[in-house]
Coordinates of C-alpha atoms and ligand atoms in Angstrom, one line a residue:
M254 CA 19.0 8.9 18.3
M255 CA 18.5 7.1 14.8
K256 CA 16.9 9.5 12.2
V257 CA 14.7 8.4 9.6
L258 CA 12.7 10.3 6.9
M259 CA 10.0 8.8 5.2
V260 CA 9.6 10.0 1.6
A261 CA 6.0 9.4 0.5
P262 CA 3.4 10.3 -2.0
E263 CA 0.5 9.5 0.2
V264 CA 0.1 9.2 4.0
A265 CA -3.0 8.1 5.8
P266 CA -5.1 9.7 7.0
F267 CA -4.1 12.8 5.2
V268 CA -4.1 11.6 1.7
K269 CA -4.7 7.7 0.6
V270 CA -5.2 6.0 -2.9
G271 CA -4.0 2.6 -1.4
G272 CA -2.0 0.5 0.8
L273 CA 1.0 2.7 0.5
A274 CA -0.8 5.4 2.5
D275 CA -1.6 3.1 5.4
V276 CA 2.0 1.8 5.6
V277 CA 3.3 5.4 5.7
G278 CA 0.5 6.4 8.1
A279 CA 1.3 3.5 10.6
L280 CA 5.0 2.3 10.5
P281 CA 6.1 5.6 11.7
K282 CA 4.2 5.4 14.6
A283 CA 5.8 1.8 15.7
L284 CA 9.3 3.2 14.9
Y285 CA 8.6 6.2 17.0
K286 CA 7.7 4.1 19.9
R287 CA 10.9 2.5 19.6
G288 CA 12.8 5.6 20.0
I289 CA 13.5 6.6 16.5
D290 CA 13.4 10.3 15.1
V291 CA 11.2 9.5 12.4
R292 CA 9.7 12.2 10.3
I293 CA 7.3 12.3 7.0
V294 CA 7.3 14.3 4.0
C295 CA 4.4 14.5 1.3
P296 CA 3.2 17.0 -1.0
L297 CA 0.1 18.9 -0.2
Y298 CA -2.4 18.1 -3.0
G299 CA -5.5 20.1 -3.9
S300 CA -7.7 17.5 -1.7
L301 CA -5.8 18.9 1.8
T302 CA -6.3 22.2 3.5
P303 CA -4.0 23.0 6.3
G304 CA -5.4 22.5 9.6
K305 CA -5.6 25.1 12.3
D306 CA -2.9 23.7 14.3
W307 CA -0.6 23.2 11.3
V308 CA 2.5 25.6 11.3
G309 CA 3.5 27.1 8.0
G310 CA 7.0 27.8 7.4
E311 CA 8.2 31.6 7.4
T312 CA 10.9 31.2 5.1
P313 CA 10.2 29.5 1.5
L314 CA 12.1 26.2 0.8
E315 CA 14.4 26.3 -1.8
V316 CA 14.2 23.3 -4.3
H317 CA 17.6 22.8 -6.3
M318 CA 16.3 21.4 -9.4
G319 CA 18.3 21.6 -12.6
P320 CA 17.1 24.9 -14.3
G321 CA 17.3 26.4 -11.2
S322 CA 15.8 26.8 -7.8
I323 CA 11.9 26.3 -7.4
F324 CA 10.6 27.6 -3.9
A325 CA 8.0 25.8 -2.1
R326 CA 6.0 26.3 1.4
V327 CA 6.7 23.7 4.2
W328 CA 3.7 23.1 6.3
E329 CA 4.3 21.1 9.6
T330 CA 1.8 19.0 11.6
S331 CA 2.0 15.5 13.0
L332 CA 0.4 12.1 12.8
P333 CA -2.7 11.5 15.0
D334 CA -2.3 9.4 18.0
E335 CA 1.7 10.0 18.0
P336 CA 4.0 12.9 17.8
V337 CA 5.4 12.1 14.3
P338 CA 6.3 15.1 12.2
V339 CA 4.4 15.3 9.3
Y340 CA 5.9 17.9 6.6
F341 CA 3.6 19.0 3.6
I342 CA 5.2 20.4 0.6
E343 CA 2.9 23.2 -0.9
H344 CA 3.8 24.0 -4.7
K345 CA 0.8 25.3 -6.5
G346 CA 1.8 24.3 -9.7
F347 CA 2.9 20.9 -9.0
F348 CA 0.7 19.6 -6.5
D349 CA -2.9 21.9 -6.2
R350 CA -4.7 19.1 -7.9
H351 CA -7.2 16.8 -6.2
E352 CA -5.7 13.6 -7.7
V353 CA -2.5 12.0 -6.5
Y354 CA -1.4 10.3 -9.8
A355 CA -4.2 10.6 -12.3
G356 CA -7.2 12.3 -13.3
P357 CA -10.3 10.9 -15.1
W358 CA -8.2 11.9 -18.5
G359 CA -5.4 9.6 -17.2
D360 CA -2.1 10.1 -15.8
H361 CA -0.9 13.9 -15.0
V362 CA 1.4 14.6 -17.8
D363 CA 3.9 16.3 -15.5
N364 CA 4.1 13.1 -13.2
G365 CA 8.0 13.2 -13.8
E366 CA 8.5 16.7 -12.9
R367 CA 6.2 16.7 -9.9
F368 CA 8.0 13.6 -8.4
S369 CA 11.4 14.7 -9.0
F370 CA 10.4 17.9 -7.6
L371 CA 9.1 16.0 -4.6
S372 CA 12.4 13.8 -4.4
R373 CA 14.8 16.7 -4.3
A374 CA 12.6 18.8 -2.2
A375 CA 12.8 16.0 0.5
I376 CA 16.5 16.3 0.5
D377 CA 16.6 20.4 0.5
L378 CA 14.0 20.0 3.3
C379 CA 16.4 18.4 5.4
S380 CA 19.1 21.1 4.8
Y381 CA 16.3 23.7 5.6
L382 CA 15.3 21.9 9.1
D383 CA 19.3 21.2 9.9
W384 CA 18.3 17.6 10.2
I385 CA 20.5 15.1 8.5
P386 CA 18.7 11.7 8.4
D387 CA 20.5 8.5 8.9
V388 CA 18.4 6.9 6.4
F389 CA 15.9 8.3 3.7
H390 CA 13.2 5.8 3.5
C391 CA 11.4 5.9 0.1
H392 CA 8.2 4.7 -1.2
D393 CA 7.7 3.5 -4.7
W394 CA 8.5 5.0 -8.1
A395 CA 7.7 8.6 -6.9
T396 CA 10.5 8.9 -4.6
G397 CA 12.6 6.8 -6.7
F398 CA 15.0 9.8 -7.4
V399 CA 16.0 10.4 -3.9
P400 CA 18.6 7.5 -3.8
V401 CA 20.0 8.8 -7.2
Y402 CA 20.6 12.1 -6.1
L403 CA 22.2 10.7 -2.9
N404 CA 24.6 8.8 -5.0
T405 CA 25.6 11.5 -7.3
V406 CA 24.8 15.3 -6.8
M407 CA 24.9 15.1 -3.0
R408 CA 28.1 13.4 -2.9
G409 CA 30.6 15.9 -0.8
T410 CA 27.6 17.1 1.3
P411 CA 26.3 16.3 4.7
F412 CA 24.1 13.7 3.0
E413 CA 26.5 11.7 1.6
H414 CA 26.7 9.6 4.9
S415 CA 23.1 9.1 4.8
A416 CA 21.8 5.8 3.4
S417 CA 18.5 5.1 1.5
I418 CA 16.1 2.4 1.4
I419 CA 13.3 2.1 -1.2
T420 CA 10.2 0.1 -0.5
I421 CA 8.4 -1.2 -3.5
H422 CA 4.5 -1.6 -2.6
N423 CA 3.8 -2.4 -6.2
L424 CA 6.2 -3.1 -9.2
K425 CA 3.8 -2.6 -11.9
F426 CA 4.2 1.2 -11.6
Q427 CA 7.6 2.3 -12.6
G428 CA 7.5 6.1 -13.4
L429 CA 8.5 6.0 -16.9
F430 CA 9.4 9.3 -18.7
R431 CA 11.5 10.8 -21.5
P432 CA 15.2 10.9 -20.8
E433 CA 15.1 15.0 -20.6
L434 CA 13.5 14.9 -17.5
L435 CA 16.9 14.4 -16.1
N436 CA 17.5 17.7 -17.2
F437 CA 14.5 19.1 -15.2
A438 CA 15.7 16.8 -12.0
G439 CA 19.2 18.2 -12.3
L440 CA 20.8 14.7 -12.7
P441 CA 23.9 14.1 -14.4
W442 CA 23.6 12.0 -17.7
D443 CA 26.0 9.6 -17.0
V444 CA 23.2 7.7 -14.8
F445 CA 21.1 7.2 -17.8
K446 CA 22.3 3.6 -18.8
T447 CA 21.2 0.3 -18.7
D448 CA 23.3 -0.3 -15.4
G449 CA 21.1 2.8 -13.9
L450 CA 18.1 4.6 -14.9
E451 CA 17.5 3.8 -18.4
C452 CA 14.4 1.5 -19.5
M453 CA 13.5 0.7 -23.0
G454 CA 14.8 4.3 -24.1
N455 CA 13.1 6.1 -21.1
V456 CA 14.3 7.1 -17.5
S457 CA 12.5 4.7 -15.2
M458 CA 12.2 6.4 -11.8
L459 CA 11.8 3.3 -10.0
K460 CA 14.7 1.2 -11.7
G461 CA 16.9 4.5 -10.7
G462 CA 15.7 3.8 -6.9
I463 CA 16.3 0.1 -7.0
Y464 CA 19.8 0.5 -8.6
H465 CA 20.8 3.4 -6.2
A466 CA 19.2 2.5 -3.1
T467 CA 21.5 1.1 -0.3
K468 CA 18.7 -1.6 0.2
V469 CA 15.3 -2.5 -1.4
T470 CA 12.5 -4.0 0.3
T471 CA 9.1 -5.0 -0.7
V472 CA 6.0 -5.6 1.7
S473 CA 6.1 -9.5 1.8
P474 CA 8.6 -12.1 1.3
T475 CA 6.5 -14.2 -1.0
Y476 CA 6.4 -11.2 -3.2
A477 CA 10.2 -10.6 -3.0
E478 CA 10.9 -13.9 -4.5
E479 CA 8.1 -13.4 -7.0
I480 CA 9.6 -10.3 -8.8
Q481 CA 12.8 -12.0 -9.2
G482 CA 11.2 -14.1 -12.0
P483 CA 9.7 -12.9 -15.0
E484 CA 6.2 -13.6 -14.6
L485 CA 5.6 -11.0 -11.9
G486 CA 9.1 -9.2 -12.4
E487 CA 7.6 -6.6 -14.7
G488 CA 10.6 -6.2 -16.9
L489 CA 12.7 -5.4 -13.5
N490 CA 13.4 -9.1 -12.5
H491 CA 16.8 -8.8 -13.8
I492 CA 17.9 -6.0 -11.6
L493 CA 16.2 -7.3 -8.6
K494 CA 17.9 -10.5 -9.1
F495 CA 21.3 -8.5 -9.4
R496 CA 20.5 -6.4 -6.2
A497 CA 18.9 -9.9 -4.2
A498 CA 21.5 -9.7 -1.5
D499 CA 19.9 -6.3 -0.5
L500 CA 16.4 -7.2 -1.4
V501 CA 14.5 -7.9 1.6
G502 CA 10.7 -8.9 2.1
I503 CA 9.1 -7.5 5.1
L504 CA 5.3 -8.0 5.8
N505 CA 3.1 -4.8 6.1
G506 CA 1.4 -4.6 9.7
I507 CA -2.0 -3.1 10.3
D508 CA -2.4 -0.1 12.3
A509 CA -3.9 -1.5 15.3
E510 CA -5.5 1.8 16.6
A511 CA -7.2 3.0 13.2
W512 CA -8.4 -0.7 12.5
D513 CA -9.6 -2.0 15.9
P514 CA -13.1 -3.7 15.7
R515 CA -13.5 -3.2 19.5
K516 CA -13.6 0.6 19.1
D517 CA -14.5 1.4 15.4
A518 CA -16.8 4.3 15.4
Y519 CA -17.6 3.3 11.7
L520 CA -19.5 -0.2 13.0
P521 CA -22.9 -0.2 14.5
A522 CA -21.4 -2.1 17.6
P523 CA -18.2 -3.2 18.8
I524 CA -16.8 -6.7 17.7
S525 CA -14.3 -8.7 19.5
P526 CA -13.8 -12.5 19.7
D527 CA -15.7 -12.8 22.8
D528 CA -18.8 -11.2 21.4
L529 CA -19.5 -11.5 17.7
S530 CA -23.2 -10.1 17.9
G531 CA -21.6 -6.7 16.2
R532 CA -20.8 -8.7 13.2
A533 CA -24.8 -9.5 12.5
L534 CA -25.4 -5.5 13.0
S535 CA -22.9 -4.8 10.7
K536 CA -24.2 -7.3 8.2
Q537 CA -27.7 -6.0 8.6
A538 CA -26.3 -2.3 8.3
V539 CA -24.5 -3.2 4.8
Q540 CA -27.5 -4.9 3.5
K541 CA -29.7 -2.0 4.1
E542 CA -27.0 0.6 2.9
M543 CA -26.4 -1.5 0.0
G544 CA -29.7 -2.5 -1.2
L545 CA -29.4 -6.1 -0.6
A546 CA -32.0 -8.2 1.1
V547 CA -31.9 -8.1 4.8
N548 CA -31.4 -11.7 5.7
P549 CA -29.1 -12.8 8.7
D550 CA -28.4 -16.2 7.1
I551 CA -27.4 -15.7 3.6
P552 CA -23.8 -15.8 3.5
L553 CA -22.5 -12.2 2.5
F554 CA -19.3 -12.3 0.1
A555 CA -17.8 -8.8 -0.1
T556 CA -15.0 -7.2 -1.5
V557 CA -13.2 -3.7 -1.0
S558 CA -10.9 -2.9 -3.7
R559 CA -9.3 -1.0 -6.4
L560 CA -10.9 -2.3 -9.3
Y561 CA -8.2 -3.4 -11.7
D562 CA -6.9 -6.5 -13.7
Q563 CA -4.2 -6.8 -10.7
K564 CA -7.2 -7.4 -8.4
G565 CA -8.7 -10.1 -10.4
L566 CA -12.2 -8.7 -10.1
D567 CA -12.9 -9.2 -13.6
L568 CA -12.8 -12.9 -12.8
L569 CA -15.6 -12.1 -10.0
A570 CA -17.8 -10.2 -12.5
G571 CA -17.3 -13.1 -14.9
I572 CA -19.0 -15.5 -12.7
V573 CA -21.6 -13.7 -11.2
D574 CA -24.4 -15.3 -13.2
G575 CA -23.0 -18.9 -12.3
L576 CA -22.7 -18.0 -8.5
M577 CA -26.3 -16.5 -8.3
D578 CA -27.9 -19.6 -10.4
N579 CA -26.5 -22.2 -8.5
M580 CA -25.7 -21.0 -4.8
V581 CA -27.5 -18.9 -2.1
L582 CA -25.3 -16.2 -1.2
Q583 CA -25.1 -12.6 -1.6
L584 CA -22.2 -10.5 -3.0
A585 CA -21.4 -6.8 -2.1
V586 CA -18.7 -4.8 -3.9
L587 CA -17.0 -1.2 -3.1
G588 CA -14.4 0.0 -5.3
S589 CA -13.7 2.1 -8.3
G590 CA -11.2 1.7 -11.3
D591 CA -11.4 0.4 -14.5
K592 CA -14.5 1.4 -16.4
E593 CA -15.2 -1.7 -18.1
I594 CA -14.8 -4.0 -14.8
E595 CA -17.2 -1.5 -13.0
G596 CA -19.6 -1.8 -16.0
M597 CA -19.8 -5.5 -15.8
L598 CA -20.2 -5.4 -12.1
A599 CA -22.8 -2.8 -12.4
A600 CA -24.6 -4.9 -15.0
A601 CA -24.7 -8.0 -12.9
A602 CA -25.9 -5.9 -10.1
E603 CA -28.9 -4.7 -12.0
R604 CA -29.4 -8.5 -13.3
H605 CA -29.6 -10.1 -9.6
P606 CA -31.4 -7.0 -7.7
G607 CA -31.1 -7.5 -3.7
R608 CA -28.5 -10.3 -4.1
V609 CA -25.6 -8.5 -5.9
A610 CA -24.7 -4.7 -4.7
V611 CA -21.9 -2.5 -6.1
H612 CA -21.0 1.0 -4.7
F613 CA -18.3 2.8 -6.7
G614 CA -16.4 5.4 -5.4
F615 CA -14.4 5.8 -1.9
N616 CA -16.1 5.3 1.3
E617 CA -14.2 4.6 4.6
G618 CA -17.1 3.9 6.5
L619 CA -18.8 1.6 4.2
A620 CA -15.4 -0.3 3.9
H621 CA -15.0 -0.7 7.7
R622 CA -18.8 -2.1 7.8
L623 CA -17.8 -4.6 5.1
Y624 CA -15.0 -5.6 6.9
G625 CA -17.1 -6.2 10.3
G626 CA -20.4 -7.7 8.2
A627 CA -19.3 -9.9 5.5
D628 CA -19.3 -13.7 5.8
V629 CA -16.3 -14.1 3.7
F630 CA -14.0 -11.6 2.0
L631 CA -12.8 -11.8 -1.5
V632 CA -9.3 -11.1 -2.9
P633 CA -8.9 -13.0 -6.0
S634 CA -5.6 -10.8 -7.0
R635 CA -3.4 -11.9 -10.0
F636 CA -0.7 -10.3 -7.8
E637 CA -0.6 -8.7 -4.6
P638 CA 2.6 -7.4 -3.4
C639 CA 1.1 -7.7 0.4
G640 CA -2.6 -6.8 0.7
L641 CA -4.0 -5.2 3.7
T642 CA -7.6 -5.9 3.0
Q643 CA -7.5 -9.7 3.8
M644 CA -5.7 -8.7 7.3
Y645 CA -8.5 -6.0 8.1
S646 CA -11.3 -8.7 7.1
M647 CA -9.6 -11.3 9.5
R648 CA -9.3 -8.9 12.6
Y649 CA -13.0 -8.1 12.0
G650 CA -14.0 -11.6 11.7
A651 CA -14.7 -12.2 7.9
P652 CA -12.4 -15.1 6.7
P653 CA -10.7 -14.1 3.6
L654 CA -10.8 -16.0 0.2
V655 CA -7.6 -15.6 -1.7
R656 CA -5.5 -16.4 -4.6
S657 CA -2.2 -18.1 -3.7
T658 CA 0.1 -15.1 -4.5
G659 CA 2.4 -12.7 -2.7
G660 CA 1.5 -11.4 0.8
L661 CA -1.6 -13.4 0.5
V662 CA 0.5 -16.6 0.9
D663 CA 2.3 -14.8 4.0
T664 CA -1.1 -14.0 5.7
V665 CA -3.9 -16.4 5.2
E666 CA -3.4 -20.0 6.1
Q667 CA -5.5 -22.5 4.1
Y668 CA -8.5 -23.9 5.9
E669 CA -8.1 -27.7 6.4
E670 CA -11.6 -29.5 6.5
G671 CA -11.9 -31.4 9.7
R672 CA -8.5 -30.1 11.6
H673 CA -9.6 -26.7 12.8
K674 CA -6.8 -25.3 11.0
G675 CA -6.5 -22.5 8.8
T676 CA -7.6 -18.9 8.5
G677 CA -8.9 -18.6 4.9
F678 CA -9.5 -20.4 1.6
R679 CA -6.9 -20.3 -0.9
F680 CA -6.8 -21.0 -4.6
E681 CA -3.9 -21.5 -7.2
E682 CA -4.9 -20.4 -10.7
A683 CA -6.2 -17.2 -11.6
S684 CA -9.3 -18.4 -13.6
Q685 CA -12.9 -18.1 -13.4
N686 CA -13.1 -21.7 -12.7
A687 CA -10.8 -21.7 -9.7
L688 CA -12.5 -19.0 -8.1
Y689 CA -15.9 -20.4 -8.8
Y690 CA -15.4 -23.6 -7.1
T691 CA -13.6 -22.0 -4.1
I692 CA -16.4 -20.0 -3.4
G693 CA -18.4 -23.0 -3.7
W694 CA -16.2 -24.6 -1.0
A695 CA -16.6 -21.6 1.2
V696 CA -20.5 -21.4 0.6
S697 CA -20.4 -25.1 1.8
T698 CA -18.6 -24.7 4.6
Y699 CA -20.7 -21.8 5.7
Y700 CA -23.8 -24.0 5.6
D701 CA -22.6 -27.3 6.3
R702 CA -19.8 -27.2 8.8
P703 CA -21.2 -24.2 10.7
E704 CA -18.8 -25.0 13.7
E705 CA -15.8 -25.2 11.2
F706 CA -16.7 -21.9 9.9
Q707 CA -16.8 -20.6 13.6
Q708 CA -13.4 -21.9 14.0
L709 CA -12.1 -20.2 10.9
I710 CA -13.5 -16.9 12.1
M711 CA -11.9 -17.2 15.5
N712 CA -8.6 -18.4 14.3
G713 CA -8.4 -15.2 12.0
M714 CA -9.5 -12.7 14.8
K715 CA -6.6 -14.0 16.9
Q716 CA -3.6 -13.5 14.5
D717 CA -1.1 -10.8 15.3
F718 CA -1.1 -8.5 12.4
S719 CA 0.5 -5.5 14.4
W720 CA 3.5 -3.7 13.3
K721 CA 5.3 -5.0 16.1
H722 CA 7.8 -7.6 14.4
S723 CA 7.7 -5.6 11.1
A724 CA 8.9 -2.4 12.6
D725 CA 11.6 -4.4 14.5
A726 CA 12.9 -5.9 11.1
Y727 CA 12.9 -2.1 9.6
I728 CA 15.1 -1.0 12.4
E729 CA 17.5 -3.9 12.0
L730 CA 17.5 -3.2 8.2
Y731 CA 18.2 0.6 8.8
R732 CA 21.2 -0.4 10.9
W733 CA 22.6 -2.7 8.0
S734 CA 22.1 -0.1 5.6
M735 CA 23.8 2.5 7.7
A736 CA 26.7 0.2 8.2
A737 CA 26.9 -0.5 4.7
R738 CA 26.9 3.1 3.7
D739 CA 29.9 3.6 6.2
W740 CA 31.7 0.5 4.3
T741 CA 31.1 2.1 1.0
R742 CA 32.3 5.2 2.3
A743 CA 35.3 3.8 3.5
M744 CA 36.1 2.3 0.5
V745 CA 35.9 5.4 -1.5
S746 CA 38.1 7.5 0.8
T747 CA 40.9 4.9 0.7
Ligands
LIG903 P1 -3.6 -1.8 -2.9 O1 -2.6 -1.0 -2.1 O2 -3.2 -2.4 -4.1 O3 -5.0 -0.6 -3.2 P2 -4.2 -2.8 -0.4 O4 -4.9 -4.1 -0.1 O5 -2.7 -3.1 0.2 O6 -4.1 -2.8 -1.9 O7 -4.8 -1.5 0.4 C1 -6.2 -1.0 -0.2 C2 -6.6 -0.1 1.0 O8 -7.6 0.8 0.6 C3 -7.2 -0.8 2.3 O9 -7.1 0.2 3.2 C4 -9.0 -0.5 1.8 O10 -9.7 -0.8 2.8 C5 -8.9 0.7 1.0 N1 -9.7 0.8 -0.1 C6 -9.7 0.1 -1.4 N2 -10.7 0.9 -2.0 C7 -11.6 1.3 -1.3 C8 -13.0 2.2 -1.6 N3 -13.5 2.1 -2.5 N4 -13.5 2.7 -0.4 C9 -12.8 2.6 0.8 N5 -11.5 2.2 1.1 C10 -10.7 1.4 0.1

């Protein structure tokens, strides 16, 4: 039986900052169903309290850091729905705080130490469990040292046969720290070079992961191409090009159980392609909840998003007045993030009461109702590695309006007027103008071509975004990486 350890800084439903958590909470369930012995390791943050059925390790876990051992406690539970083991690493100093990466004052200053510790703890956990994975599947910069450990200090141990995969969920976040971090991490200084971990004089945890992993993946085929170029390569395009033969884009799926509009407890009524009446009730609920005028006939445009530059919501904030002056629509935004973008949106909501509503903060229930109640779902991202929200919105019957970038290209098919084709509206240029006119296109489709609009809804709801295909693609990749690891082992030993 193939053994895979997911090393992750987030896992839904326990702790979630963004899409990474959804992936780590869902992909293992699909792998488990296909007979993989898959397990997950994640820190026990201050926001998490061990449940009654969690099992706390009797003996401490010894984590071998550079200056000496640091001890942690291991908690074991499992994912809801499938018996996939989840191990939480408890260490008060590193992890007992509410936020995963950053507080209101900015990034935690000891993120380098915290996540080197997670990376090393993941490997030491396997010795502790006496369970040697065939593959360590790592997620984003926070786990980037795992492949580096495997290629260096773990040589000559049972782990030297373990392959590693790093999945890039977002290349923008790279984990840059002072080089002295290597001393704490217990990594040899010979990895600190351009062909290795060095990045502008600092250590880059992500670059280390990309260099040292057996295979590199990202979360959509289009993003896998885009990051090899200077525009979206975030300074790492050269090394991604260097590793191009081992770089694969595998589209994220969605958790079909957690996101099933037929039995979603957050919705006022079920929604299915055969019965869309639940959508009207969701729309009404959202309008009430967010203080919008309750009116079934005005198209409701909505978004659920981290409010950052990446997501292009500053573009939206810049055109709200124009939209409200010239079109009849409502706008609802759920999200939090950049204070400037929040301020622009809050001011717009004040200028247009009953027509524009914003809700800052994380609200799972409202998010589900927005997917179920919006008429059009906005994702105007500047870049988007995969994006999950457009898939949720399609499944819940809200056609998405997206910029043509990354995973949005791979998941949203352009609407073609008069041909009953497409699942949403796409635009090319990341500009206010392009967004404005594409919203105009969607608004007029809503009013003037209701049958075609209905067809768009149906086309979206019938898409298959389950993990089926992607889980198979990962398993194939695990096999390749195991074979590659065997091959290099043969080379080294001759
Ligand atoms: P990213 O990972 O870049 O944030 P994704 O589209 O991949 O973007 O995933 C975003 C996930 O976070 C979705 O599940 C979305 O519903 C959720 N989400 C984002 N903001 C909020 C919020 N304010 N409240 C509830 N859920 C949110």
